[in-house]
Coordinates of N, CA and C in Angstrom, one line a residue:
M1 N 0.8 -1.2 0.0 CA 0.0 0.0 0.0 C 0.9 1.2 0.0
D2 N 0.3 2.3 -0.4 CA 1.0 3.6 -0.4 C 1.2 4.1 1.0
E3 N 2.3 4.6 1.3 CA 2.7 5.1 2.6 C 2.6 6.6 2.7
I4 N 2.5 7.0 4.0 CA 2.4 8.4 4.2 C 3.9 8.9 4.4
S5 N 4.2 10.0 3.6 CA 5.6 10.5 3.7 C 5.8 11.4 4.9
R6 N 7.0 11.9 5.0 CA 7.4 12.7 6.2 C 6.6 14.0 6.3
D7 N 6.2 14.5 5.1 CA 5.4 15.7 5.1 C 3.9 15.5 5.5
G8 N 3.5 14.2 5.8 CA 2.2 13.9 6.2 C 1.2 13.7 5.1
R9 N 1.7 13.7 3.9 CA 0.9 13.5 2.7 C 0.9 12.0 2.2
L10 N -0.2 11.6 1.8 CA -0.4 10.2 1.2 C -0.4 10.4 -0.3
R11 N 0.5 9.7 -0.9 CA 0.6 9.8 -2.4 C 0.2 8.4 -3.0
H12 N -0.7 8.5 -3.9 CA -1.2 7.2 -4.6 C -1.2 7.4 -6.1
D13 N -0.4 6.6 -6.7 CA -0.1 6.8 -8.2 C -0.8 5.6 -8.9
I14 N -1.4 6.0 -10.1 CA -1.9 5.0 -11.0 C -1.2 5.3 -12.3
P15 N -0.1 4.7 -12.6 CA 0.7 5.1 -13.7 C 0.2 4.7 -15.1
M16 N 0.6 5.4 -16.1 CA 0.4 5.0 -17.5 C 1.7 5.2 -18.1
H17 N 2.5 4.1 -18.2 CA 3.9 4.2 -18.6 C 4.0 4.5 -20.1
V18 N 5.2 5.1 -20.4 CA 5.5 5.4 -21.8 C 5.5 4.2 -22.7
A19 N 6.0 3.1 -22.1 CA 6.0 1.9 -22.9 C 4.6 1.4 -23.3
K20 N 3.7 1.5 -22.3 CA 2.3 1.1 -22.6 C 1.7 2.0 -23.6
R21 N 1.9 3.3 -23.5 CA 1.4 4.2 -24.5 C 2.0 3.9 -25.9
L22 N 3.2 3.7 -25.9 CA 3.9 3.4 -27.2 C 3.3 2.1 -27.8
F23 N 3.2 1.1 -27.0 CA 2.6 -0.2 -27.5 C 1.2 0.0 -28.0
L24 N 0.4 0.7 -27.3 CA -1.0 0.9 -27.7 C -1.1 1.7 -29.0
G25 N -0.3 2.8 -29.1 CA -0.2 3.6 -30.3 C 0.2 2.9 -31.5
L26 N 1.3 2.1 -31.3 CA 1.9 1.4 -32.5 C 0.9 0.3 -32.9
A27 N 0.3 -0.4 -31.9 CA -0.6 -1.5 -32.3 C -1.8 -0.9 -33.0
G28 N -2.3 0.3 -32.6 CA -3.4 0.9 -33.2 C -3.1 1.4 -34.6
L29 N -1.9 2.0 -34.8 CA -1.5 2.4 -36.1 C -1.3 1.2 -37.1
F30 N -0.8 0.1 -36.5 CA -0.6 -1.1 -37.3 C -2.0 -1.6 -37.8
C31 N -3.0 -1.6 -36.9 CA -4.3 -2.0 -37.2 C -5.0 -1.2 -38.3
I32 N -4.6 0.1 -38.3 CA -5.1 1.0 -39.3 C -4.4 0.9 -40.7
V33 N -3.1 1.0 -40.6 CA -2.2 1.1 -41.8 C -2.2 -0.2 -42.6
M34 N -1.9 -1.3 -42.0 CA -1.6 -2.5 -42.7 C -2.9 -3.0 -43.5
P35 N -4.0 -3.1 -43.0 CA -5.2 -3.5 -43.8 C -5.5 -2.5 -44.9
T36 N -5.3 -1.2 -44.6 CA -5.5 -0.2 -45.7 C -4.5 -0.4 -46.8
W37 N -3.3 -0.6 -46.4 CA -2.2 -0.7 -47.4 C -2.4 -2.0 -48.3
E38 N -2.7 -3.1 -47.6 CA -2.8 -4.3 -48.3 C -4.2 -4.5 -49.1
L39 N -5.2 -3.9 -48.7 CA -6.5 -4.1 -49.2 C -7.1 -3.0 -50.1
Y40 N -6.4 -1.9 -50.2 CA -6.9 -0.8 -51.0 C -7.1 -1.2 -52.5
R41 N -6.3 -2.1 -53.0 CA -6.5 -2.5 -54.4 C -7.7 -3.3 -54.6
G42 N -8.3 -3.8 -53.5 CA -9.6 -4.5 -53.6 C -10.8 -3.6 -53.7
I43 N -10.5 -2.3 -53.3 CA -11.6 -1.3 -53.3 C -11.6 -0.5 -54.6
W44 N -10.3 -0.1 -55.0 CA -10.2 0.7 -56.2 C -9.4 0.0 -57.2
P45 N -9.8 -0.1 -58.4 CA -11.1 0.4 -59.0 C -12.3 -0.4 -58.5
L46 N -13.4 0.3 -58.5 CA -14.6 -0.3 -57.9 C -15.0 -1.6 -58.6
S47 N -15.4 -2.5 -57.8 CA -15.9 -3.8 -58.4 C -16.9 -4.4 -57.5
V48 N -17.4 -5.6 -57.8 CA -18.4 -6.3 -56.9 C -17.8 -6.6 -55.6
A49 N -16.5 -6.8 -55.5 CA -15.9 -7.2 -54.2 C -15.5 -6.0 -53.3
S50 N -15.6 -4.8 -53.9 CA -15.2 -3.6 -53.1 C -15.9 -3.4 -51.8
P51 N -17.2 -3.6 -51.6 CA -17.8 -3.5 -50.3 C -17.2 -4.5 -49.3
F52 N -16.9 -5.7 -49.7 CA -16.3 -6.7 -48.8 C -15.0 -6.2 -48.3
F53 N -14.1 -5.7 -49.1 CA -12.8 -5.2 -48.7 C -13.0 -3.9 -47.8
L54 N -13.9 -3.1 -48.2 CA -14.2 -1.9 -47.4 C -14.7 -2.2 -46.0
F55 N -15.5 -3.3 -45.9 CA -16.0 -3.7 -44.6 C -14.8 -4.2 -43.7
I56 N -13.9 -4.9 -44.3 CA -12.7 -5.4 -43.6 C -11.9 -4.2 -43.1
I57 N -11.7 -3.2 -44.0 CA -10.9 -2.0 -43.6 C -11.6 -1.2 -42.5
F58 N -12.9 -1.1 -42.6 CA -13.6 -0.4 -41.5 C -13.5 -1.1 -40.2
G59 N -13.6 -2.4 -40.3 CA -13.4 -3.3 -39.0 C -12.0 -3.0 -38.4
A60 N -11.0 -2.9 -39.2 CA -9.6 -2.7 -38.7 C -9.6 -1.3 -38.1
Y61 N -10.3 -0.3 -38.7 CA -10.3 1.0 -38.1 C -11.1 1.0 -36.8
A62 N -12.1 0.2 -36.7 CA -12.9 0.1 -35.4 C -12.0 -0.5 -34.3
V63 N -11.0 -1.2 -34.6 CA -10.0 -1.7 -33.6 C -8.9 -0.7 -33.4
G64 N -8.3 -0.2 -34.5 CA -7.1 0.7 -34.4 C -7.4 2.1 -33.8
I65 N -8.5 2.7 -34.1 CA -8.7 4.1 -33.6 C -8.9 4.1 -32.1
P66 N -9.6 3.2 -31.5 CA -9.7 3.2 -30.0 C -8.3 3.0 -29.4
L67 N -7.5 2.1 -30.0 CA -6.2 1.9 -29.4 C -5.3 3.2 -29.5
V68 N -5.4 3.9 -30.6 CA -4.6 5.2 -30.7 C -5.2 6.2 -29.7
Y69 N -6.5 6.2 -29.6 CA -7.2 7.2 -28.7 C -6.7 6.9 -27.2
A70 N -6.7 5.6 -26.9 CA -6.2 5.2 -25.5 C -4.8 5.6 -25.3
A71 N -3.9 5.4 -26.3 CA -2.5 5.8 -26.2 C -2.3 7.3 -25.9
I72 N -3.2 8.1 -26.5 CA -3.0 9.5 -26.4 C -3.7 10.1 -25.2
F73 N -4.9 9.6 -24.9 CA -5.8 10.3 -23.9 C -5.9 9.6 -22.6
S74 N -5.4 8.4 -22.4 CA -5.5 7.7 -21.1 C -4.5 8.4 -20.1
P75 N -5.1 8.9 -19.0 CA -4.3 9.6 -18.1 C -3.5 8.8 -17.1
A76 N -2.4 9.3 -16.6 CA -1.7 8.8 -15.4 C -2.3 9.6 -14.3
V77 N -2.6 9.0 -13.2 CA -3.4 9.7 -12.1 C -2.5 9.6 -10.9
R78 N -2.5 10.8 -10.2 CA -1.8 10.8 -8.9 C -2.7 11.5 -7.9
W79 N -3.0 10.8 -6.8 CA -3.7 11.4 -5.7 C -2.7 11.9 -4.6
I80 N -2.8 13.1 -4.2 CA -2.0 13.6 -3.1 C -3.0 14.0 -2.0
V81 N -3.0 13.2 -0.9 CA -4.0 13.4 0.2 C -3.2 14.1 1.3
R82 N -3.8 15.2 1.8 CA -3.2 15.9 3.0 C -4.4 16.4 3.8
R83 N -4.0 16.9 5.0 CA -5.1 17.3 5.9 C -5.9 18.4 5.2
G84 N -7.2 18.1 5.1 CA -8.2 19.1 4.6 C -8.3 19.2 3.1
R85 N -7.6 18.4 2.4 CA -7.6 18.5 0.9 C -7.0 17.3 0.2
I86 N -7.6 17.0 -0.9 CA -7.1 15.9 -1.8 C -6.9 16.6 -3.2
D87 N -5.7 16.5 -3.7 CA -5.3 16.9 -5.0 C -5.2 15.7 -5.9
I88 N -6.0 15.8 -7.0 CA -5.9 14.7 -8.0 C -5.4 15.2 -9.3
V89 N -4.3 14.7 -9.8 CA -3.7 15.2 -11.0 C -3.8 14.1 -12.1
L90 N -4.4 14.5 -13.2 CA -4.5 13.6 -14.3 C -3.6 14.2 -15.4
R91 N -2.7 13.3 -15.9 CA -1.7 13.8 -16.9 C -1.7 12.8 -18.1
N92 N -1.7 13.4 -19.3 CA -1.4 12.6 -20.5 C -0.6 13.5 -21.4
P93 N -0.2 13.0 -22.6 CA 0.6 13.8 -23.5 C 0.0 15.1 -24.0
I94 N -1.3 15.2 -23.9 CA -2.0 16.4 -24.4 C -2.3 17.4 -23.3
F95 N -2.8 17.0 -22.1 CA -3.2 17.9 -21.1 C -2.8 17.5 -19.7
L96 N -2.9 18.4 -18.8 CA -2.6 18.2 -17.4 C -3.8 18.9 -16.7
R97 N -4.6 18.1 -15.9 CA -5.7 18.6 -15.2 C -5.5 18.4 -13.7
R98 N -5.8 19.4 -12.9 CA -5.7 19.3 -11.4 C -7.1 19.5 -10.8
H99 N -7.4 18.6 -9.9 CA -8.7 18.7 -9.2 C -8.3 18.8 -7.7
H100 N -8.9 19.8 -7.1 CA -8.7 20.0 -5.7 C -10.1 19.7 -5.0
V101 N -10.0 18.7 -4.1 CA -11.3 18.3 -3.5 C -11.1 18.5 -2.0
L102 N -12.1 19.3 -1.5 CA -12.1 19.6 0.0 C -13.1 18.7 0.6
P103 N -13.0 18.5 1.9 CA -14.0 17.5 2.6 C -15.4 17.9 2.3
G104 N -15.8 19.2 2.2 CA -17.2 19.5 2.0 C -17.6 19.2 0.5
D105 N -16.7 19.0 -0.4 CA -17.0 18.7 -1.8 C -17.3 17.2 -2.0
I106 N -17.1 16.4 -1.0 CA -17.3 14.9 -1.2 C -18.7 14.5 -0.8
T107 N -19.4 13.9 -1.8 CA -20.8 13.4 -1.5 C -20.7 12.0 -1.1
S108 N -19.9 11.2 -1.7 CA -19.7 9.8 -1.3 C -18.3 9.3 -1.4
F109 N -17.9 8.4 -0.6 CA -16.6 7.8 -0.6 C -16.7 6.3 -0.3
G110 N -16.9 5.6 -1.3 CA -17.2 4.1 -1.1 C -16.4 3.2 -2.0
L111 N -16.8 2.0 -2.0 CA -16.1 1.0 -2.8 C -16.9 0.5 -4.0
R112 N -16.2 0.1 -5.0 CA -16.9 -0.4 -6.2 C -16.2 -1.8 -6.5
T113 N -17.1 -2.8 -6.8 CA -16.6 -4.1 -7.1 C -16.5 -4.2 -8.6
I114 N -15.4 -4.8 -9.1 CA -15.2 -5.0 -10.5 C -15.2 -6.5 -10.7
E115 N -16.1 -7.0 -11.4 CA -16.2 -8.4 -11.7 C -15.4 -8.7 -13.0
W116 N -14.5 -9.8 -12.9 CA -13.7 -10.2 -14.1 C -14.1 -11.6 -14.5
D117 N -14.0 -11.8 -15.8 CA -14.4 -13.2 -16.3 C -13.2 -14.2 -16.1
S118 N -12.0 -13.6 -16.0 CA -10.8 -14.5 -15.9 C -10.3 -14.7 -14.5
G119 N -11.0 -14.2 -13.5 CA -10.5 -14.3 -12.1 C -11.5 -13.7 -11.1
G120 N -11.0 -13.6 -9.9 CA -11.9 -13.1 -8.9 C -12.1 -11.6 -9.1
P121 N -13.0 -11.0 -8.3 CA -13.3 -9.6 -8.4 C -12.2 -8.8 -7.8
T122 N -12.1 -7.5 -8.2 CA -11.2 -6.6 -7.6 C -12.1 -5.4 -7.1
Y123 N -11.5 -4.5 -6.3 CA -12.2 -3.4 -5.7 C -11.4 -2.1 -5.8
T124 N -12.2 -1.0 -6.0 CA -11.6 0.3 -6.1 C -12.3 1.2 -5.1
V125 N -11.6 2.2 -4.6 CA -12.1 3.2 -3.8 C -12.6 4.3 -4.7
V126 N -13.9 4.7 -4.6 CA -14.5 5.7 -5.5 C -14.9 6.9 -4.7
L127 N -14.4 8.1 -5.2 CA -14.7 9.4 -4.5 C -15.6 10.1 -5.5
T128 N -16.8 10.5 -5.1 CA -17.7 11.3 -5.9 C -17.9 12.7 -5.2
T129 N -17.8 13.7 -6.1 CA -17.9 15.1 -5.6 C -19.3 15.7 -5.8
V130 N -19.5 16.8 -5.2 CA -20.8 17.5 -5.4 C -21.0 17.9 -6.8
N131 N -20.0 18.1 -7.6 CA -20.1 18.5 -9.0 C -20.4 17.3 -9.9
G132 N -20.4 16.1 -9.3 CA -20.7 14.9 -10.1 C -19.4 14.2 -10.6
E133 N -18.2 14.8 -10.3 CA -17.0 14.2 -10.7 C -16.7 12.9 -9.9
V134 N -16.2 11.9 -10.6 CA -16.0 10.6 -10.0 C -14.5 10.3 -10.2
F135 N -13.8 9.9 -9.1 CA -12.4 9.6 -9.2 C -12.2 8.2 -8.5
E136 N -11.4 7.4 -9.1 CA -11.2 6.0 -8.6 C -9.7 5.8 -8.4
T137 N -9.4 5.0 -7.4 CA -8.0 4.5 -7.1 C -7.8 3.3 -8.0
R138 N -6.6 2.8 -7.8 CA -6.3 1.6 -8.6 C -7.0 0.4 -8.0
D139 N -7.0 -0.8 -8.6 CA -7.7 -1.9 -8.1 C -6.9 -2.6 -6.9
F140 N -7.7 -3.1 -6.0 CA -7.2 -3.8 -4.9 C -7.8 -5.2 -4.9
E141 N -7.1 -6.2 -4.4 CA -7.5 -7.6 -4.5 C -8.6 -8.0 -3.6
T142 N -8.7 -7.4 -2.4 CA -9.7 -7.8 -1.5 C -10.4 -6.5 -1.0
T143 N -11.6 -6.8 -0.5 CA -12.4 -5.7 0.1 C -11.8 -5.1 1.3
K144 N -11.1 -5.9 2.1 CA -10.5 -5.5 3.3 C -9.4 -4.5 2.9
T145 N -8.6 -4.8 1.9 CA -7.5 -3.9 1.5 C -8.0 -2.5 1.0
A146 N -9.1 -2.6 0.2 CA -9.7 -1.4 -0.3 C -10.3 -0.5 0.8
E147 N -10.9 -1.2 1.8 CA -11.5 -0.5 2.9 C -10.4 0.1 3.8
M148 N -9.3 -0.6 4.0 CA -8.2 0.0 4.7 C -7.6 1.2 4.0
F149 N -7.5 1.2 2.7 CA -7.0 2.3 2.0 C -8.0 3.5 2.1
R150 N -9.3 3.2 1.9 CA -10.3 4.3 2.1 C -10.2 4.9 3.5
D151 N -10.1 4.1 4.5 CA -10.0 4.6 5.8 C -8.7 5.4 6.1
R152 N -7.6 5.0 5.4 CA -6.4 5.7 5.5 C -6.5 7.1 4.8
I153 N -7.2 7.1 3.7 CA -7.4 8.4 3.0 C -8.2 9.3 3.9
K154 N -9.3 8.8 4.5 CA -10.1 9.6 5.4 C -9.4 10.1 6.6
S155 N -8.5 9.3 7.2 CA -7.8 9.7 8.4 C -6.8 10.8 8.0
V156 N -6.1 10.7 6.9 CA -5.2 11.8 6.5 C -5.9 13.0 6.2
L157 N -7.1 12.9 5.5 CA -7.9 14.1 5.1 C -8.4 14.8 6.3
T158 N -8.9 14.1 7.3 CA -9.4 14.7 8.5 C -8.4 15.0 9.6
G159 N -7.2 14.5 9.4 CA -6.1 14.7 10.4 C -6.3 13.9 11.6
A160 N -7.1 12.8 11.6 CA -7.3 12.0 12.8 C -6.2 11.0 13.0

């Protein structure tokens, strides 16, 4: 779990590594470029088979574009919890957003269960603000661990 540093702040990082961004971007570009490059001759000049090849290329775009979008816009998140305030920083190659959450801005601070088809469920701590903004921590393996982390955030926030 994340530890409280000497300055009394709890830092919680949800990284989006450069290698992951690069992999997603290159995989997406590959999904877009290769089918287009290999199958454009099936589309032009127009023939009876052109719609079939166009359908395949659009399918490749349906896979590639979300991968490129994820590579560009998925944020790395950092929570900095201190007495009386939570700073949440979202950073990606295009933008940097900072959210300052005060104790009075919090409407709910609970857990969310994430069901997986390939394993057991995981749990995240979810913070909802008065403005309707929702922020989540990384996944935890057990409910107890997620509850402990939520309680730790609350204790640092209230100074208890």
